[in-house]
Amino acid sequence: MRRRVGITDVAAKAGVSVTTVSHVLSSRRPVSQATRNRVLKVIEELDYRPNELARSMRAQRTFTIALIVPDITDPFGASVARGLQDAVRPASYHCLVASTDAERDVERDILHRLLTRVDGVVLSGSGNTPEELEPVIDARLPLVLLGADTPGPGFDVVTGADHDSGALATKHLLERGHRRIAVITAPTDFGAPARRVEGYRDALTEAGLPADPALVVSAPVTRDGGAYAMAALMDLPDRPEAVICGDDVVAIGAVGAAAGRGLSVPADVAVMGFGDHEAAALVTPKLTTMALPSREHGRAAGELILERIRETEPGEPRRIVIPAVLVQRDSA
Amino acid sequence: MRRRVGITDVAAKAGVSVTTVSHVLSSRRPVSQATRNRVLKVIEELDYRPNELARSMRAQRTFTIALIVPDITDPFGASVARGLQDAVRPASYHCLVASTDAERDVERDILHRLLTRVDGVVLSGSGNTPEELEPVIDARLPLVLLGADTPGPGFDVVTGADHDSGALATKHLLERGHRRIAVITAPTDFGAPARRVEGYRDALTEAGLPADPALVVSAPVTRDGGAYAMAALMDLPDRPEAVICGDDVVAIGAVGAAAGRGLSVPADVAVMGFGDHEAAALVTPKLTTMALPSREHGRAAGELILERIRETEPGEPRRIVIPAVLVQRDSA
DNA sequence: TTGAAAGCGCTAACAG
DNA sequence: CTGTTAGCGCTTTCAA
């Protein structure tokens, strides 16, 4: 492999010192027009490109942000990656992305190996135990957690407005005249799904309606999960007129189950989803859903990191909340 | 920011030279058990982690592969990213990913800035003009093009078996007894879509059937595109019994258009898609489609790059073909 | 307006 | 078995 041309080659050929070459590149001190032109010409001729690695090493800055997600293949992770890049590219930062399959070991391993290669990390998924975060906090590396609820010492948070979006979905259904509203949620008692359910309950209460516990069922986040849960709901003596599903895929399963019993959506039951997946606009009826602007999550995370990098004194832990937006289509 | 602990700190505290520390880390030369233990203990105490950047600089190797795609947000790009990571992580390589929106300027800019930061690049999308590739090839950086048909000096290629998958889809329809088979393809005369259409024609010819040009129509790769094209096809005096769509989204539009005319799928017309998107299994009827194993594309690219990095002599340009696989569901 | 030289943190000859 | 030292390619004092 031909040796890459370095700053010394340019200096030699232009008959100046490396210092001067460096300065025509950085404009950090005046260089006579004549010298500058000569150097520029040589740079051109040699097709010289400064070695970023060496630069980073000097500057103690890598111009790279790490994004660690459970799976880049899922639409949320991918959008976040995109938003992150959107935010940091103008500042000449790159994004390193890694998928962990939510495995702790992999997460820790990747985190370790990345620590000295990046200027900040955006972490999404399970790795939120303080212990796992420790190395990056220790390293004084800007850290943003995605989807966690509260920031803490050494890390910021960007999260969806889960409570509000649950309430928003509920209010939409309320406005359409529905009174018995059910929820199919993911089988967890904490995190975003739980907060959405709370929002749903509060919206009901606010409207002076009872929150019937029988109307909150949990199901795996799959098509079949949605179908079974919906079937159960439809078998209720006093079946709900509308159901909010924790995910579009679940909603699609629910719509299928309704159709299977001769119920039409939204005439007989209204169905809402969460996420606004590609499929949401493709199925029949088109899904009314709460879009989670995941790209915004990524963008916000990127901006947060950039700020942290720039600030001299570590400020207060910060929290950015991204609201969900109602996308009204045909299913509710 | 507290100064990071370096190898010198460890050496000092352990009362040995940096060389020794380096060697207990790398095991590249024997170190007495006693010294080793002492050093290890200090490393632990100080929570020392070698600076990867400095390592890279010394080794002239960054342990990073760049992936440049039009949009990481689209399922193909994301899967490729995933496959790439799968392939290179065992070798301790990271992935830098960048989306270009298929804009030449962005692509060139990113490419330039990445050149000195990565050990190889995987490039997908439009940037395939020799001129744009030049900097990478010049830099003797392993380069893999995704979706390009033929490799060349300085770059390899991993591509789908486009001709074959067109033929495969056609044969599937032939086997189901269809004779008049139409195609809705993307509006380009080259690349993967064109090669698939050729495969379709050849399969027809091989079966002793005429390839009616009226049955090959082009449409934008959108739901509506598919719907309009399908409508046109259904208006033909002798309408086709089956249609192969260049993308699942198009197929979904086509199914909708068929339904709109009271035609049922697959009873009245069979419809096939390409891509096996998430939505393919979610719509009704579930789409029969050609899955493009994009993760495999990424994996293959990763392996190729790794090989190139390891090899001393630049070998022949290589080409890896990933077959598509028929996923039979309900629409054909 | 320009240069010499000291590192950034690490590895690997070369020397004991 | 261990240490001294010369860089990797760049930026930036310090000095002219």
XYZ file of C-alpha atoms (C1' of nucleotides) in Angstrom:
696
model
C 0.000 0.000 0.000
C 1.433 3.301 -1.113
C 2.260 5.466 1.849
C -0.358 8.121 2.367
C 0.849 11.623 1.723
C 1.310 13.515 4.943
C 1.786 17.059 5.962
C 5.558 16.660 5.764
C 5.362 15.715 2.110
C 3.412 18.834 1.386
C 5.806 20.966 3.393
C 8.829 19.523 1.641
C 7.425 19.932 -1.834
C 6.290 23.478 -1.133
C 9.550 24.362 0.508
C 7.989 25.491 3.769
C 7.677 24.099 7.253
C 4.901 21.824 8.379
C 3.858 24.597 10.684
C 3.066 26.781 7.762
C 1.119 24.084 5.990
C -0.857 23.496 9.115
C -1.640 27.167 9.303
C -2.784 27.599 5.756
C -5.191 24.769 6.513
C -6.474 26.184 9.753
C -6.140 29.921 9.099
C -5.158 30.214 12.709
C -2.431 32.651 11.915
C -1.643 34.786 8.908
C 0.309 33.331 6.030
C 1.593 35.447 3.165
C -0.532 35.212 0.077
C 2.362 33.885 -1.965
C 3.199 31.079 0.425
C -0.421 30.211 0.883
C -0.962 29.820 -2.839
C 2.097 27.714 -3.218
C 1.037 25.420 -0.422
C -2.493 25.186 -1.706
C -1.198 24.218 -5.113
C 0.953 21.463 -3.685
C -1.926 20.200 -1.588
C -3.958 19.979 -4.732
C -1.233 18.251 -6.692
C -0.554 15.721 -4.017
C -4.228 15.349 -3.225
C -3.286 15.754 0.389
C -5.911 15.144 3.006
C -5.083 15.701 6.659
C -5.237 12.593 8.751
C -8.273 12.991 10.943
C -7.007 10.449 13.361
C -3.888 12.408 14.138
C -5.967 15.520 14.451
C -8.293 13.846 16.876
C -5.390 12.600 18.864
C -3.924 16.059 19.212
C -7.237 17.695 19.913
C -8.327 14.960 22.278
C -11.537 14.946 20.413
C -12.826 12.338 18.030
C -15.695 14.131 16.380
C -17.722 11.010 16.744
C -20.894 10.270 18.667
C -21.900 6.733 19.497
C -25.465 5.586 19.183
C -26.263 2.368 20.960
C -29.675 0.868 20.302
C -31.227 -2.532 20.788
C -31.655 -2.941 17.058
C -30.961 -0.507 14.290
C -33.295 -2.587 12.185
C -36.368 -1.486 14.049
C -37.886 1.726 12.745
C -37.408 3.593 15.993
C -33.693 2.937 16.176
C -33.189 3.766 12.547
C -35.034 7.070 12.769
C -33.152 8.023 15.854
C -29.912 7.324 14.032
C -31.052 9.541 11.243
C -32.074 12.375 13.508
C -28.844 12.128 15.409
C -26.868 12.411 12.249
C -28.967 15.357 11.100
C -28.145 17.151 14.312
C -24.445 16.503 14.500
C -23.323 16.545 10.899
C -23.356 20.333 10.647
C -20.792 20.304 13.446
C -18.713 17.803 11.483
C -19.483 14.958 13.794
C -19.892 11.377 12.691
C -22.105 8.667 14.167
C -20.959 5.281 15.234
C -23.926 2.982 15.568
C -24.155 -0.306 17.342
C -27.006 -2.735 17.921
C -26.987 -4.741 21.110
C -30.119 -6.888 20.873
C -30.707 -5.496 24.330
C -28.099 -7.870 25.694
C -26.331 -6.507 28.673
C -23.018 -8.140 27.893
C -22.897 -6.864 24.389
C -23.943 -3.451 25.573
C -21.245 -3.281 28.179
C -18.620 -4.616 25.853
C -19.457 -2.132 23.134
C -19.646 0.699 25.592
C -16.209 -0.119 26.886
C -14.584 -0.321 23.543
C -16.217 2.868 22.402
C -15.381 5.006 25.371
C -12.063 6.212 24.086
C -13.239 6.620 20.533
C -16.177 8.949 20.892
C -17.039 12.325 22.323
C -20.476 11.388 23.516
C -22.941 8.545 23.639
C -26.629 8.200 23.031
C -28.005 5.114 24.638
C -31.384 3.586 24.002
C -32.839 0.464 25.510
C -32.250 -1.550 28.546
C -28.788 -0.623 29.689
C -30.053 1.912 32.074
C -28.820 0.508 35.332
C -26.572 2.989 37.067
C -23.837 0.404 37.218
C -23.671 0.077 33.464
C -23.666 3.774 32.957
C -20.854 4.282 35.388
C -17.940 3.899 33.000
C -19.233 6.533 30.654
C -20.194 8.910 33.440
C -16.812 8.351 35.012
C -15.178 9.205 31.759
C -17.038 12.512 31.873
C -18.486 11.687 28.496
C -21.740 13.430 27.593
C -24.453 10.817 27.812
C -28.056 10.911 26.699
C -30.539 8.225 27.599
C -33.436 7.670 25.245
C -36.798 6.820 26.715
C -35.701 7.005 30.322
C -37.916 9.187 32.414
C -35.583 11.239 34.561
C -32.098 12.511 34.028
C -29.462 12.177 36.706
C -25.957 13.203 37.561
C -23.890 12.794 34.447
C -26.638 12.020 32.020
C -29.492 13.729 30.249
C -32.682 12.268 28.953
C -34.869 12.632 25.926
C -38.191 10.946 26.183
C -41.622 10.838 24.662
C -44.499 12.644 26.358
C -45.930 9.294 27.278
C -48.554 10.363 29.774
C -49.760 13.099 27.468
C -49.883 10.932 24.400
C -51.965 8.369 26.230
C -54.299 11.142 27.276
C -54.335 12.636 23.799
C -55.340 9.384 22.182
C -58.070 8.940 24.764
C -59.390 12.452 24.249
C -59.521 11.923 20.525
C -61.735 8.908 21.054
C -63.806 10.776 23.598
C -64.366 13.560 21.122
C -65.588 11.082 18.564
C -68.266 10.162 21.040
C -66.881 6.954 22.459
C -67.439 6.260 26.120
C -66.256 2.735 26.770
C -62.626 2.879 25.738
C -60.250 -0.041 26.169
C -56.467 -0.292 26.041
C -54.210 -3.072 24.838
C -50.789 -2.426 26.281
C -47.422 -4.134 26.432
C -46.990 -6.519 29.349
C -44.862 -4.278 31.562
C -45.707 -2.308 34.665
C -43.246 0.472 34.059
C -41.765 2.682 31.408
C -43.473 4.312 28.482
C -46.368 1.835 28.166
C -47.308 2.245 31.823
C -47.135 6.016 31.598
C -49.405 6.006 28.594
C -51.965 3.939 30.423
C -51.880 6.452 33.234
C -52.523 9.223 30.775
C -55.468 7.259 29.485
C -56.883 6.837 32.970
C -56.432 10.470 33.814
C -58.158 11.553 30.636
C -61.078 9.320 31.475
C -61.267 10.649 34.998
C -61.081 14.181 33.765
C -64.034 13.474 31.521
C -65.935 12.177 34.520
C -65.839 8.620 33.238
C -64.965 5.518 35.261
C -61.760 3.689 34.426
C -62.923 0.112 34.206
C -59.929 -2.138 34.973
C -61.400 -4.867 32.814
C -60.800 -2.624 29.839
C -57.032 -2.554 30.258
C -55.501 -5.736 28.917
C -51.917 -6.550 28.133
C -50.573 -8.463 25.181
C -47.296 -9.176 23.442
C -46.377 -6.536 20.891
C -47.221 -8.668 17.865
C -50.025 -9.014 15.418
C -51.311 -12.132 17.108
C -50.987 -10.546 20.500
C -53.279 -7.795 19.321
C -55.694 -10.251 17.770
C -56.103 -12.352 20.911
C -56.439 -9.385 23.191
C -59.017 -7.868 20.900
C -60.960 -11.091 20.794
C -61.081 -11.134 24.586
C -62.231 -7.542 24.635
C -64.967 -8.225 22.093
C -66.215 -11.092 24.225
C -66.827 -8.809 27.159
C -70.482 -8.585 28.163
C -70.412 -4.863 27.643
C -67.829 -4.569 24.918
C -65.831 -1.371 24.360
C -66.609 0.977 21.519
C -63.003 1.900 20.984
C -59.598 0.490 21.740
C -56.195 2.087 21.960
C -53.341 -0.224 21.092
C -49.819 0.283 22.325
C -48.370 -0.338 18.891
C -49.506 -0.251 15.278
C -48.765 -3.920 14.825
C -51.009 -4.724 17.741
C -53.659 -2.463 16.273
C -53.467 -4.282 12.971
C -53.986 -7.564 14.756
C -56.901 -6.030 16.609
C -58.522 -4.811 13.422
C -58.155 -8.293 11.989
C -59.792 -9.859 15.024
C -62.668 -7.418 14.806
C -63.167 -8.186 11.145
C -63.060 -11.874 11.995
C -66.127 -11.419 14.165
C -67.965 -9.436 11.578
C -67.316 -6.166 13.325
C -66.350 -3.307 11.105
C -63.732 -0.690 11.982
C -64.389 2.083 12.813
C -68.158 1.766 12.564
C -68.529 -0.934 15.201
C -65.266 -0.443 17.071
C -62.719 2.292 16.651
C -59.072 1.217 16.840
C -56.015 3.362 17.385
C -52.365 2.460 17.145
C -49.108 3.881 18.367
C -45.991 4.539 16.340
C -47.139 5.379 12.828
C -45.170 2.591 11.227
C -44.908 2.365 7.467
C -47.622 -0.252 7.574
C -50.076 2.038 9.344
C -50.921 3.885 6.143
C -50.885 0.716 4.080
C -53.484 -1.430 5.765
C -57.242 -1.244 5.378
C -58.669 0.709 7.016
C -55.731 3.073 7.277
C -54.739 3.319 10.881
C -55.370 6.332 13.046
C -52.328 6.396 15.256
C -50.085 8.400 17.542
C -46.903 9.141 15.634
C -43.772 9.049 17.739
C -41.424 11.466 16.023
C -38.394 9.305 16.603
C -36.259 11.343 14.296
C -36.876 14.262 16.604
C -35.743 12.166 19.519
C -32.467 11.552 17.747
C -32.091 15.153 16.762
C -32.737 16.345 20.288
C -30.222 13.874 21.640
C -27.655 15.118 19.163
C -28.185 18.723 20.083
C -27.973 17.914 23.747
C -24.677 16.114 23.270
C -23.266 18.922 21.215
C -24.149 21.410 23.912
C -22.587 19.257 26.555
C -19.419 18.992 24.552
C -19.240 22.726 24.213
C -20.026 23.690 27.750
C -17.153 24.118 30.143
C -18.990 23.649 33.405
C -21.224 20.601 33.631
C -24.700 22.092 33.991
C -27.801 20.614 35.547
C -29.106 17.316 34.225
C -31.544 18.031 31.438
C -34.720 16.465 30.176
C -36.234 16.955 26.761
C -39.741 15.781 26.082
C -40.926 15.093 22.563
C -44.708 15.072 22.180
C -46.439 12.460 20.114
C -48.696 13.656 17.338
C -52.092 12.370 16.399
C -52.303 11.114 12.839
C -55.910 10.757 12.012
C -56.747 8.305 9.299
C -59.619 5.895 8.961
C -59.649 3.495 11.874
C -60.804 5.909 14.553
C -12.480 17.384 32.950
C -10.249 15.117 35.005
C -7.287 14.008 32.946
C -7.772 10.508 31.687
C -5.421 7.972 33.171
C -2.831 6.879 30.658
C -0.373 4.087 30.331
C 2.306 6.207 31.975
C 0.218 6.590 35.102
C -0.157 2.870 35.331
C 3.552 2.317 34.726
C 4.502 4.836 37.371
C 2.178 3.477 39.998
C 3.222 -0.097 39.300
C 6.873 0.834 39.267
C 7.514 -0.577 35.802
C 8.049 0.831 32.351
C 5.255 1.593 29.946
C 6.613 -1.120 27.731
C 5.857 -3.674 30.360
C 2.371 -2.389 30.858
C 1.830 -2.480 27.130
C 2.988 -6.056 27.045
C 0.876 -7.317 29.860
C -2.010 -5.906 27.880
C -1.036 -7.411 24.573
C 0.724 -10.586 25.731
C 3.097 -10.025 22.886
C 6.048 -10.902 24.992
C 6.444 -12.728 28.289
C 6.087 -10.842 31.528
C 6.868 -12.395 34.892
C 3.839 -13.486 36.790
C 4.655 -11.167 39.678
C 4.970 -8.065 37.530
C 1.928 -8.964 35.536
C -0.195 -9.246 38.653
C 1.077 -6.004 40.001
C 0.325 -4.208 36.758
C -3.084 -5.794 36.453
C -3.912 -4.674 39.943
C -2.930 -1.099 39.233
C -4.914 -1.136 36.002
C -7.903 -2.235 37.994
C -7.390 0.368 40.684
C -6.943 3.188 38.250
C -9.674 1.838 35.989
C -7.258 2.307 33.160
C -8.508 1.822 29.635
C -6.086 2.107 26.743
C -6.810 4.978 24.422
C -8.053 3.427 21.236
C -7.290 6.505 19.292
C -3.616 6.372 20.118
C -3.624 2.700 19.320
C -5.213 3.297 15.979
C -2.753 5.986 15.228
C 0.178 3.737 15.956
C -1.281 0.779 14.146
C -2.437 2.862 11.230
C -5.713 1.117 11.600
C -8.946 2.501 12.918
C -10.982 -0.645 13.401
C -13.883 1.151 11.871
C -15.863 0.496 8.712
C -17.985 3.180 7.136
C -21.410 2.430 5.788
C -22.828 5.027 3.469
C -26.444 4.606 2.457
C -29.068 6.873 0.972
C -31.154 6.583 4.102
C -30.617 4.485 7.182
C -34.304 4.932 7.823
C -35.340 2.714 4.989
C -35.509 -0.957 5.874
C -32.884 -1.974 3.371
C -30.274 0.399 4.699
C -31.012 -0.494 8.279
C -30.753 -4.213 7.683
C -27.546 -3.778 5.805
C -26.165 -1.825 8.731
C -27.151 -4.609 11.018
C -25.613 -7.317 8.871
C -22.443 -5.324 8.495
C -22.123 -4.976 12.212
C -22.801 -8.686 12.697
C -19.966 -9.473 10.355
C -17.345 -7.107 11.679
C -17.982 -7.019 15.389
C -16.285 -10.352 16.038
C -13.155 -8.785 14.611
C -13.600 -5.827 16.965
C -14.579 -3.462 14.226
C -17.089 -0.672 14.624
C -19.450 0.784 12.062
C -19.755 4.412 11.205
C -22.992 5.020 9.373
C -24.013 7.965 7.310
C -27.130 8.755 5.296
C -26.734 10.871 2.204
C -30.279 11.206 0.865
C -28.602 10.112 -2.349
C -27.187 13.577 -2.756
C -23.904 13.604 -4.526
C -22.482 16.520 -2.625
C -23.241 15.064 0.737
C -21.914 11.741 -0.381
C -18.656 13.187 -1.566
C -18.265 15.329 1.479
C -18.855 12.476 3.866
C -16.612 10.189 1.897
C -13.818 12.703 2.087
C -14.065 13.278 5.740
C -14.282 9.593 6.466
C -11.372 8.479 4.389
C -8.778 8.901 7.076
C -10.965 7.567 9.825
C -11.947 4.167 8.546
C -10.379 0.987 7.272
C -12.970 0.270 4.654
C -16.175 1.575 3.181
C -19.428 0.030 2.122
C -21.291 2.235 -0.258
C -24.890 1.849 -1.291
C -26.883 4.021 -3.604
C -26.117 6.409 -6.303
C -22.509 7.352 -5.772
C -21.288 4.862 -8.213
C -19.658 7.064 -10.749
C -15.996 6.194 -11.088
C -15.090 9.766 -10.368
C -16.693 9.709 -6.963
C -15.116 6.435 -6.075
C -11.690 7.632 -7.020
C -10.658 9.057 -3.660
C -11.463 5.817 -1.906
C -9.770 3.688 -4.484
C -6.789 5.996 -4.506
C -6.501 5.673 -0.786
C -6.307 1.916 -1.321
C -9.209 1.547 1.043
C -11.240 -1.634 0.689
C -14.476 -0.654 -0.958
C -17.673 -2.603 -1.452
C -20.492 -1.363 -3.627
C -23.974 -2.549 -2.807
C -26.335 -3.267 -5.638
C -23.877 -2.491 -8.406
C -23.630 -5.226 -10.959
C -19.958 -5.624 -11.671
C -16.891 -5.102 -9.549
C -13.919 -3.250 -10.888
C -10.366 -2.334 -10.076
C -10.297 -1.342 -6.451
C -13.801 -2.281 -5.516
C -15.913 -5.343 -4.932
C -19.606 -5.757 -5.267
C -22.389 -7.478 -3.437
C -25.626 -7.574 -5.283
C -28.949 -9.324 -5.364
C -29.556 -12.081 -7.897
C -31.860 -9.757 -9.740
C -32.291 -11.668 -12.964
C -32.889 -14.882 -11.092
C -35.322 -13.406 -8.649
C -37.369 -11.962 -11.503
C -37.374 -15.384 -13.086
C -38.177 -17.088 -9.800
C -41.192 -14.925 -9.175
C -42.394 -15.565 -12.695
C -41.947 -19.300 -12.385
C -43.885 -19.327 -9.165
C -46.794 -17.716 -10.941
C -46.408 -20.059 -13.893
C -46.572 -23.017 -11.551
C -49.770 -21.746 -10.088
C -51.202 -21.949 -13.563
C -51.068 -18.329 -14.620
C -50.245 -17.577 -18.218
C -50.749 -13.851 -18.713
C -48.347 -12.355 -16.223
C -47.731 -8.623 -15.943
C -45.015 -6.608 -14.266
C -45.129 -3.252 -12.530
C -41.575 -1.995 -12.315
C -39.753 1.117 -11.208
C -39.303 3.744 -13.913
C -35.661 3.051 -14.733
C -34.040 1.290 -17.647
C -31.100 -0.033 -15.721
C -30.052 -1.542 -12.457
C -31.835 -4.106 -10.370
C -35.370 -3.368 -11.617
C -34.337 -3.772 -15.239
C -32.506 -6.991 -14.518
C -35.531 -8.414 -12.781
C -37.685 -7.647 -15.775
C -35.219 -9.479 -17.965
C -35.426 -12.475 -15.687
C -39.176 -12.319 -16.020
C -38.971 -12.247 -19.800
C -36.536 -15.094 -19.942
C -38.699 -17.222 -17.684
C -41.658 -16.587 -19.952
C -39.645 -17.435 -23.031
C -38.340 -20.565 -21.431
C -41.901 -21.620 -20.751
C -42.686 -21.068 -24.403
C -44.869 -18.065 -23.649
C -44.806 -14.716 -25.459
C -43.582 -11.682 -23.561
C -46.278 -9.150 -24.281
C -44.720 -5.661 -23.964
C -48.097 -4.246 -22.977
C -47.822 -6.226 -19.773
C -44.729 -4.442 -18.545
C -45.647 -1.094 -17.079
C -43.646 1.264 -14.949
C -44.772 3.239 -11.940
C -43.340 5.236 -9.069
C -42.471 3.088 -6.090
C -45.421 4.203 -3.987
C -48.789 2.873 -3.018
C -50.538 5.165 -5.455
C -48.081 4.316 -8.181
C -49.013 0.697 -7.761
C -52.705 1.501 -7.693
C -52.680 3.481 -10.933
C -50.553 0.984 -12.767
C -52.777 -1.823 -11.619
C -55.868 0.038 -12.758
C -54.337 0.441 -16.201
C -53.492 -3.222 -16.317
C -56.999 -4.223 -15.278
C -58.422 -2.095 -18.065
C -56.534 -4.051 -20.694
C -58.818 -5.883 -23.102
C -57.193 -9.170 -22.196
C -56.250 -8.490 -18.618
C -53.433 -10.352 -16.868
C -54.116 -13.093 -14.379
C -51.150 -12.227 -12.251
C -48.875 -9.280 -11.636
C -45.422 -9.023 -10.201
C -44.707 -5.718 -8.467
C -41.217 -4.331 -8.022
C -41.885 -3.487 -4.400
C -44.259 -4.508 -1.640
C -45.639 -1.008 -1.347
C -46.502 -1.066 -5.010
C -48.083 -4.474 -4.556
C -50.211 -3.170 -1.732
C -51.412 -0.364 -3.952
C -52.131 -2.886 -6.670
C -54.152 -5.080 -4.358
C -56.151 -2.040 -3.326
C -56.864 -1.121 -6.918
C -57.980 -4.649 -7.670
C -60.308 -4.626 -4.691
C -61.613 -1.278 -5.850
C -62.818 -2.918 -9.056
C -64.401 -5.805 -7.295
C -61.571 -8.144 -8.194
C -60.422 -10.428 -5.443
C -56.810 -11.332 -4.816
C -55.612 -13.976 -5.500
C -58.765 -15.539 -6.915
C -59.211 -13.064 -9.771
C -55.665 -11.706 -9.987
C -52.586 -12.917 -8.194
C -50.234 -10.213 -6.940
C -46.632 -10.544 -5.876
C -44.357 -8.044 -4.212
C -40.657 -7.582 -3.739
C -38.829 -6.880 -0.522
C -40.811 -8.553 2.227
C -41.316 -5.354 4.173
C -42.814 -5.483 7.619
C -46.127 -4.481 6.072
C -46.153 -7.446 3.709
C -47.279 -9.816 6.434
C -49.653 -7.288 7.922
C -51.962 -6.475 5.042
C -54.888 -8.485 3.825
C -54.373 -10.678 1.960
C -50.872 -11.299 3.274
C -48.460 -10.631 0.490
C -46.579 -13.306 -1.357
C -43.275 -11.653 -2.044
C -39.607 -12.059 -2.885
C -37.640 -11.396 0.261
C -34.377 -9.573 -0.298
C -32.167 -10.741 2.543
C -30.630 -7.348 3.071
C -28.988 -8.339 6.287
C -27.088 -10.911 4.290
C -25.991 -8.208 1.910
C -24.525 -6.313 4.808
C -22.913 -9.360 6.263
C -21.349 -10.306 2.960
C -20.031 -6.798 2.525
C -18.507 -6.930 5.975
C -16.799 -10.209 5.336
C -15.482 -8.983 2.041
C -14.015 -5.890 3.651
C -12.445 -7.892 6.424
C -10.789 -10.171 3.895
C -9.505 -7.234 1.946
C -8.056 -5.709 5.046
C -6.256 -8.911 5.861
C -4.905 -9.720 2.451
C -1.480 -8.427 1.562
C -1.747 -8.535 -2.198
C -4.839 -6.919 -3.702
C -6.623 -9.862 -5.292
C -9.064 -9.916 -8.182
C -12.209 -7.812 -7.910
C -14.902 -9.939 -6.341
C -18.623 -10.250 -6.717
C -21.000 -11.798 -4.245
C -24.541 -12.538 -5.261
C -27.274 -12.917 -2.690
C -30.329 -14.756 -3.955
C -33.800 -13.551 -3.142
C -36.140 -15.986 -1.487
C -39.748 -16.604 -2.245
C -42.029 -16.018 0.704
C -45.318 -17.539 -0.141
C -48.289 -16.115 1.640
C -51.793 -15.453 0.430
C -51.721 -13.040 -2.473
C -50.276 -15.378 -5.091
C 5.760 36.163 8.243
C 7.966 31.806 9.330
C 10.305 27.583 11.790
C 11.911 24.218 15.412
C 10.413 21.268 18.464
C 7.452 19.385 22.019
C 4.105 16.466 22.679
C -1.153 13.776 22.234
C -0.977 7.981 24.209
C 0.484 4.194 22.486
C 3.599 0.149 20.380
C 7.743 -2.050 19.019
C 12.415 -2.046 17.619
C 16.617 -2.234 19.906
C 19.377 -2.865 24.091
C 20.424 -4.720 28.072
C 12.513 -10.611 31.872
C 12.564 -5.481 31.479
C 13.619 -0.606 29.936
C 14.847 3.383 26.548
C 13.408 5.522 22.825
C 11.740 6.571 18.288
C 8.047 7.501 16.026
C 2.430 7.346 14.099
C 0.666 12.744 11.719
C -0.774 16.459 13.412
C -1.177 21.290 16.158
C 0.773 24.724 18.796
C 3.735 27.006 21.854
C 8.001 29.499 21.752
C 11.418 31.836 19.347
C 13.179 34.273 15.527
